[in-house]
Amino acid sequence: SLIFAFHEIAELDLLLAKAIFANKYKCVCPQINEEYRIEMAETENLILKDELKELKLEYQSQDFKINKSVVILTGANMAGKTSVLKTIGQCAALLIYGIPVPAKSANLFIPDFISFSGPLTHEHRADLSSFAIEVVALQHVIEKKNKGLILMDEFARGTNPLEGTALSQSVIDYFSRHEKGLFISATHFNPPAHTENAQHFRLLGLSDQDFEYLKSLDKNYLKNNLKEIHKYFNYKIIPVNIDSEIPKAAYKIAELLGLDREILDKAKELYNEEI
């Protein structure tokens, strides 16, 4: 019948669209596994790659090797933690819809749902504060019976540091003890020293050598050309011990941008350490 033919043509058109997409962006069809595991090589965030191309900045692909149900991702300011979460979420979404993913190789599980809690989920809301929205979204995930991919970008960032640290660590601990799928948390708070079923990764960020070079450049130039700093950031993800020190690059970035010396020195004094 005509309706049957219409549906057949539509299905063929969708398959062709997927093939064109896969060919254009050099995608692969992932292997599927039943465990909460993600292994991808040379993975690309296509949206971010296009944005960086407009800014004439080079995009760095990512490698992932996640084999535990809880992942803690730390890194310096501007290191790309949010982009990592979005990249993983985009690939999982493509997989759910049967679309090849932009990577050289991929081994993924199929989540029942994808939850992302971060800055973009809090915009255009006047009824709740950003932290309250985070809490509501978190509780919604906790109450789900099925297993998902839960991406959390700096939970409790809007609270005071002491409460934020306690809440962030408690959330990580909860997901390490309750199987809800794969939970990935990007955090600037110190993670708990020992968490069961957890992997700890860090983005490399800005090396000491590159920092010293950037310091030699004119401060006003850097203020007006922030992408110059981005050029020297390394967005590679490396595994680290769960209790390793989180890099503190905020001071370095503030110094590069010419923040008043008195403020910088006072910051060193308050931290009581050499930053």
Short mmCIF file of C-alpha atoms in Angstrom, two decimals:
data_model
loop_
_atom_site.label_atom_id
_atom_site.label_comp_id
_atom_site.label_asym_id
_atom_site.label_seq_id
_atom_site.Cartn_x
_atom_site.Cartn_y
_atom_site.Cartn_z
CA SER A 1 0.00 0.00 0.00
CA LEU A 2 0.98 3.64 -0.27
CA ILE A 3 1.34 4.02 3.51
CA PHE A 4 3.60 0.96 3.69
CA ALA A 5 5.78 2.32 0.88
CA PHE A 6 5.97 5.69 2.62
CA HIS A 7 7.26 4.09 5.84
CA GLU A 8 9.78 1.98 3.94
CA ILE A 9 11.15 5.04 2.15
CA ALA A 10 11.32 6.94 5.45
CA GLU A 11 13.29 4.11 7.06
CA LEU A 12 15.67 3.98 4.10
CA ASP A 13 16.11 7.74 4.26
CA LEU A 14 16.99 7.52 7.97
CA LEU A 15 19.55 4.77 7.32
CA LEU A 16 21.12 6.84 4.55
CA ALA A 17 21.25 9.89 6.82
CA LYS A 18 23.05 7.85 9.49
CA ALA A 19 25.51 6.54 6.91
CA ILE A 20 26.21 10.05 5.58
CA PHE A 21 26.71 11.34 9.13
CA ALA A 22 29.06 8.47 9.97
CA ASN A 23 31.09 8.96 6.80
CA LYS A 24 31.32 12.74 7.17
CA TYR A 25 32.54 12.67 10.78
CA LYS A 26 34.49 9.39 10.59
CA CYS A 27 32.24 7.62 13.10
CA VAL A 28 32.18 4.00 14.19
CA CYS A 29 29.48 1.57 15.26
CA PRO A 30 30.24 0.79 18.92
CA GLN A 31 30.53 -2.65 20.41
CA ILE A 32 27.84 -3.11 23.05
CA ASN A 33 28.57 -4.44 26.52
CA GLU A 34 26.28 -5.26 29.44
CA GLU A 35 28.52 -3.75 32.09
CA TYR A 36 28.82 -0.09 33.03
CA ARG A 37 31.91 0.37 30.91
CA ILE A 38 32.97 3.00 28.41
CA GLU A 39 36.04 2.56 26.25
CA MET A 40 36.52 5.03 23.39
CA ALA A 41 39.57 6.16 21.45
CA GLU A 42 40.02 9.54 19.75
CA THR A 43 36.51 10.62 20.69
CA GLU A 44 35.26 13.98 19.43
CA ASN A 45 32.67 16.45 20.65
CA LEU A 46 31.48 17.64 17.26
CA ILE A 47 29.71 20.75 18.55
CA LEU A 48 32.75 21.88 20.52
CA LYS A 49 35.06 21.08 17.63
CA ASP A 50 33.07 23.38 15.34
CA GLU A 51 33.03 26.14 17.96
CA LEU A 52 36.81 25.94 18.39
CA LYS A 53 37.27 25.96 14.62
CA GLU A 54 35.42 29.28 14.48
CA LEU A 55 37.86 30.61 17.10
CA LYS A 56 40.80 29.13 15.17
CA LEU A 57 41.68 26.86 18.08
CA GLU A 58 42.80 23.26 17.69
CA TYR A 59 40.53 20.56 19.07
CA GLN A 60 41.99 17.70 21.11
CA SER A 61 40.22 14.34 20.91
CA GLN A 62 39.75 12.27 24.06
CA ASP A 63 40.41 8.67 25.09
CA PHE A 64 38.21 7.04 27.73
CA LYS A 65 38.70 3.81 29.63
CA ILE A 66 36.02 3.61 32.31
CA ASN A 67 35.43 0.25 33.97
CA LYS A 68 33.86 1.15 37.32
CA SER A 69 30.41 2.43 38.22
CA VAL A 70 31.65 5.70 39.77
CA VAL A 71 34.05 8.12 38.12
CA ILE A 72 35.49 11.22 39.76
CA LEU A 73 36.89 13.77 37.33
CA THR A 74 39.01 16.65 38.58
CA GLY A 75 41.06 19.28 36.83
CA ALA A 76 42.15 22.87 36.82
CA ASN A 77 39.96 25.82 35.95
CA MET A 78 39.38 25.90 32.18
CA ALA A 79 40.69 22.31 31.93
CA GLY A 80 37.57 21.00 30.16
CA LYS A 81 35.71 18.92 32.75
CA THR A 82 32.29 20.02 31.51
CA SER A 83 33.24 19.27 27.91
CA VAL A 84 34.26 15.74 28.88
CA LEU A 85 30.87 15.10 30.47
CA LYS A 86 29.06 16.45 27.42
CA THR A 87 31.20 14.37 25.06
CA ILE A 88 30.33 11.17 26.91
CA GLY A 89 26.66 12.16 27.09
CA GLN A 90 26.50 12.95 23.36
CA CYS A 91 28.03 9.60 22.43
CA ALA A 92 25.59 7.75 24.70
CA ALA A 93 22.67 9.65 23.15
CA LEU A 94 23.84 8.79 19.64
CA LEU A 95 24.09 5.13 20.66
CA ILE A 96 20.54 5.10 22.03
CA TYR A 97 19.25 6.36 18.67
CA GLY A 98 21.34 3.86 16.73
CA ILE A 99 23.70 6.48 15.29
CA PRO A 100 27.45 5.79 14.94
CA VAL A 101 29.65 7.76 17.34
CA PRO A 102 32.52 10.13 16.43
CA ALA A 103 35.46 8.02 17.61
CA LYS A 104 38.13 5.75 16.22
CA SER A 105 36.81 2.85 18.32
CA ALA A 106 34.07 2.51 20.94
CA ASN A 107 32.78 -0.03 23.44
CA LEU A 108 29.70 1.22 25.30
CA PHE A 109 26.75 0.14 27.39
CA ILE A 110 23.24 1.29 26.53
CA PRO A 111 21.81 3.35 29.41
CA ASP A 112 18.10 3.40 30.15
CA PHE A 113 18.32 7.17 30.54
CA ILE A 114 20.86 10.00 30.49
CA SER A 115 20.89 12.63 33.23
CA PHE A 116 23.04 15.75 33.01
CA SER A 117 23.20 18.21 35.88
CA GLY A 118 25.22 21.30 35.12
CA PRO A 119 25.11 25.01 34.29
CA LEU A 120 22.99 24.64 31.16
CA THR A 121 20.23 22.83 33.05
CA HIS A 122 19.76 25.78 35.39
CA GLU A 123 19.18 28.58 32.90
CA HIS A 124 15.85 30.32 32.40
CA ARG A 125 14.43 29.18 35.73
CA ALA A 126 13.03 31.81 38.07
CA ASP A 127 11.27 29.59 40.61
CA LEU A 128 14.25 27.78 42.13
CA SER A 129 17.87 28.58 42.79
CA SER A 130 20.47 26.65 40.84
CA PHE A 131 21.31 24.54 43.90
CA ALA A 132 17.65 23.70 44.53
CA ILE A 133 17.28 22.60 40.91
CA GLU A 134 20.34 20.37 41.34
CA VAL A 135 18.81 18.75 44.41
CA VAL A 136 15.45 18.13 42.70
CA ALA A 137 17.19 16.62 39.65
CA LEU A 138 19.39 14.44 41.86
CA GLN A 139 16.45 13.09 43.85
CA HIS A 140 14.61 12.35 40.60
CA VAL A 141 17.56 10.20 39.48
CA ILE A 142 17.78 8.44 42.86
CA GLU A 143 14.10 7.47 42.66
CA LYS A 144 14.45 5.90 39.22
CA LYS A 145 14.30 2.11 39.17
CA ASN A 146 16.24 1.60 35.96
CA LYS A 147 19.94 2.18 35.28
CA GLY A 148 21.30 5.22 33.52
CA LEU A 149 24.26 7.39 32.68
CA ILE A 150 24.38 10.09 35.35
CA LEU A 151 26.59 13.07 34.57
CA MET A 152 27.05 15.60 37.38
CA ASP A 153 28.98 18.81 36.79
CA GLU A 154 30.30 20.27 40.06
CA PHE A 155 27.36 19.49 42.32
CA ALA A 156 26.69 22.13 45.01
CA ARG A 157 28.96 24.68 43.36
CA GLY A 158 26.56 27.40 44.48
CA THR A 159 26.77 26.67 48.19
CA ASN A 160 29.46 27.70 50.65
CA PRO A 161 32.67 25.62 50.32
CA LEU A 162 32.29 23.63 53.54
CA GLU A 163 28.72 22.51 52.83
CA GLY A 164 29.50 22.04 49.15
CA THR A 165 32.43 19.75 49.90
CA ALA A 166 30.40 17.65 52.35
CA LEU A 167 27.42 17.32 50.00
CA SER A 168 29.56 16.57 46.96
CA GLN A 169 31.47 13.84 48.78
CA SER A 170 28.27 12.39 50.20
CA VAL A 171 26.71 12.15 46.72
CA ILE A 172 29.78 10.37 45.39
CA ASP A 173 29.69 7.98 48.35
CA TYR A 174 25.97 7.29 47.79
CA PHE A 175 26.43 6.25 44.16
CA SER A 176 29.42 4.09 45.10
CA ARG A 177 27.14 2.09 47.42
CA HIS A 178 23.93 2.08 45.35
CA GLU A 179 24.00 0.74 41.83
CA LYS A 180 22.19 3.28 39.66
CA GLY A 181 24.18 2.82 36.48
CA LEU A 182 27.32 4.76 35.62
CA PHE A 183 27.84 7.91 37.70
CA ILE A 184 30.45 10.46 36.55
CA SER A 185 31.12 13.51 38.70
CA ALA A 186 33.25 16.46 37.67
CA THR A 187 34.21 18.29 40.83
CA HIS A 188 36.52 21.03 42.06
CA PHE A 189 36.02 19.84 45.65
CA ASN A 190 38.40 17.35 47.24
CA PRO A 191 37.02 13.85 46.58
CA PRO A 192 36.81 11.30 49.41
CA ALA A 193 40.10 9.51 50.00
CA HIS A 194 38.62 6.05 49.60
CA THR A 195 35.51 5.31 47.57
CA GLU A 196 34.44 1.83 46.56
CA ASN A 197 33.82 1.11 42.88
CA ALA A 198 35.40 4.42 41.86
CA GLN A 199 37.94 5.58 39.32
CA HIS A 200 39.66 8.93 39.58
CA PHE A 201 40.75 10.87 36.50
CA ARG A 202 42.32 14.28 36.06
CA LEU A 203 42.68 16.59 33.10
CA LEU A 204 46.29 17.69 32.72
CA GLY A 205 45.62 21.39 32.20
CA LEU A 206 48.49 23.86 32.09
CA SER A 207 52.05 22.60 32.59
CA ASP A 208 54.57 24.52 34.69
CA GLN A 209 56.72 25.08 31.62
CA ASP A 210 53.87 26.57 29.60
CA PHE A 211 52.81 28.66 32.59
CA GLU A 212 56.30 30.19 32.80
CA TYR A 213 56.21 30.98 29.09
CA LEU A 214 52.79 32.62 29.31
CA LYS A 215 54.01 34.68 32.27
CA SER A 216 56.61 36.20 29.97
CA LEU A 217 53.91 37.57 27.67
CA ASP A 218 52.29 40.97 28.09
CA LYS A 219 49.39 40.85 30.59
CA ASN A 220 47.22 43.20 28.54
CA TYR A 221 47.73 40.99 25.51
CA LEU A 222 46.53 37.94 27.44
CA LYS A 223 43.51 39.81 28.81
CA ASN A 224 42.38 40.60 25.28
CA ASN A 225 43.39 37.25 23.82
CA LEU A 226 42.19 34.62 26.27
CA LYS A 227 42.38 31.97 23.56
CA GLU A 228 46.17 32.30 23.77
CA ILE A 229 45.98 30.66 27.21
CA HIS A 230 43.68 27.95 25.86
CA LYS A 231 46.28 27.02 23.25
CA TYR A 232 48.59 25.78 25.99
CA PHE A 233 46.05 23.73 27.93
CA ASN A 234 46.40 19.97 27.63
CA TYR A 235 42.95 18.34 27.71
CA LYS A 236 44.21 14.77 27.97
CA ILE A 237 42.63 12.66 30.72
CA ILE A 238 44.93 10.62 32.95
CA PRO A 239 44.09 8.16 35.75
CA VAL A 240 45.28 9.22 39.20
CA ASN A 241 45.03 7.91 42.75
CA ILE A 242 41.77 8.75 44.49
CA ASP A 243 43.56 10.69 47.22
CA SER A 244 45.92 12.60 44.94
CA GLU A 245 46.05 16.37 45.22
CA ILE A 246 43.69 18.34 43.02
CA PRO A 247 45.59 20.89 40.89
CA LYS A 248 44.96 24.48 41.88
CA ALA A 249 45.32 26.55 38.74
CA ALA A 250 43.01 29.44 39.63
CA TYR A 251 45.96 31.32 41.13
CA LYS A 252 48.04 30.78 37.98
CA ILE A 253 45.29 31.98 35.69
CA ALA A 254 44.65 35.03 37.88
CA GLU A 255 48.36 35.82 37.79
CA LEU A 256 48.51 35.47 34.01
CA LEU A 257 45.62 37.90 33.66
CA GLY A 258 47.33 40.46 35.86
CA LEU A 259 45.30 40.33 39.07
CA ASP A 260 46.65 42.73 41.67
CA ARG A 261 49.81 41.40 43.36
CA GLU A 262 48.49 42.20 46.83
CA ILE A 263 45.50 39.94 46.28
CA LEU A 264 47.66 37.14 44.92
CA ASP A 265 50.08 37.31 47.84
CA LYS A 266 47.23 37.30 50.33
CA ALA A 267 45.80 34.22 48.61
CA LYS A 268 49.12 32.43 49.12
CA GLU A 269 49.08 33.43 52.76
CA LEU A 270 45.53 32.18 53.29
CA TYR A 271 46.24 28.86 51.62
CA ASN A 272 49.41 28.60 53.71
CA GLU A 273 51.12 26.82 50.86
CA GLU A 274 53.13 27.62 47.77
CA ILE A 275 50.73 27.61 44.86
#
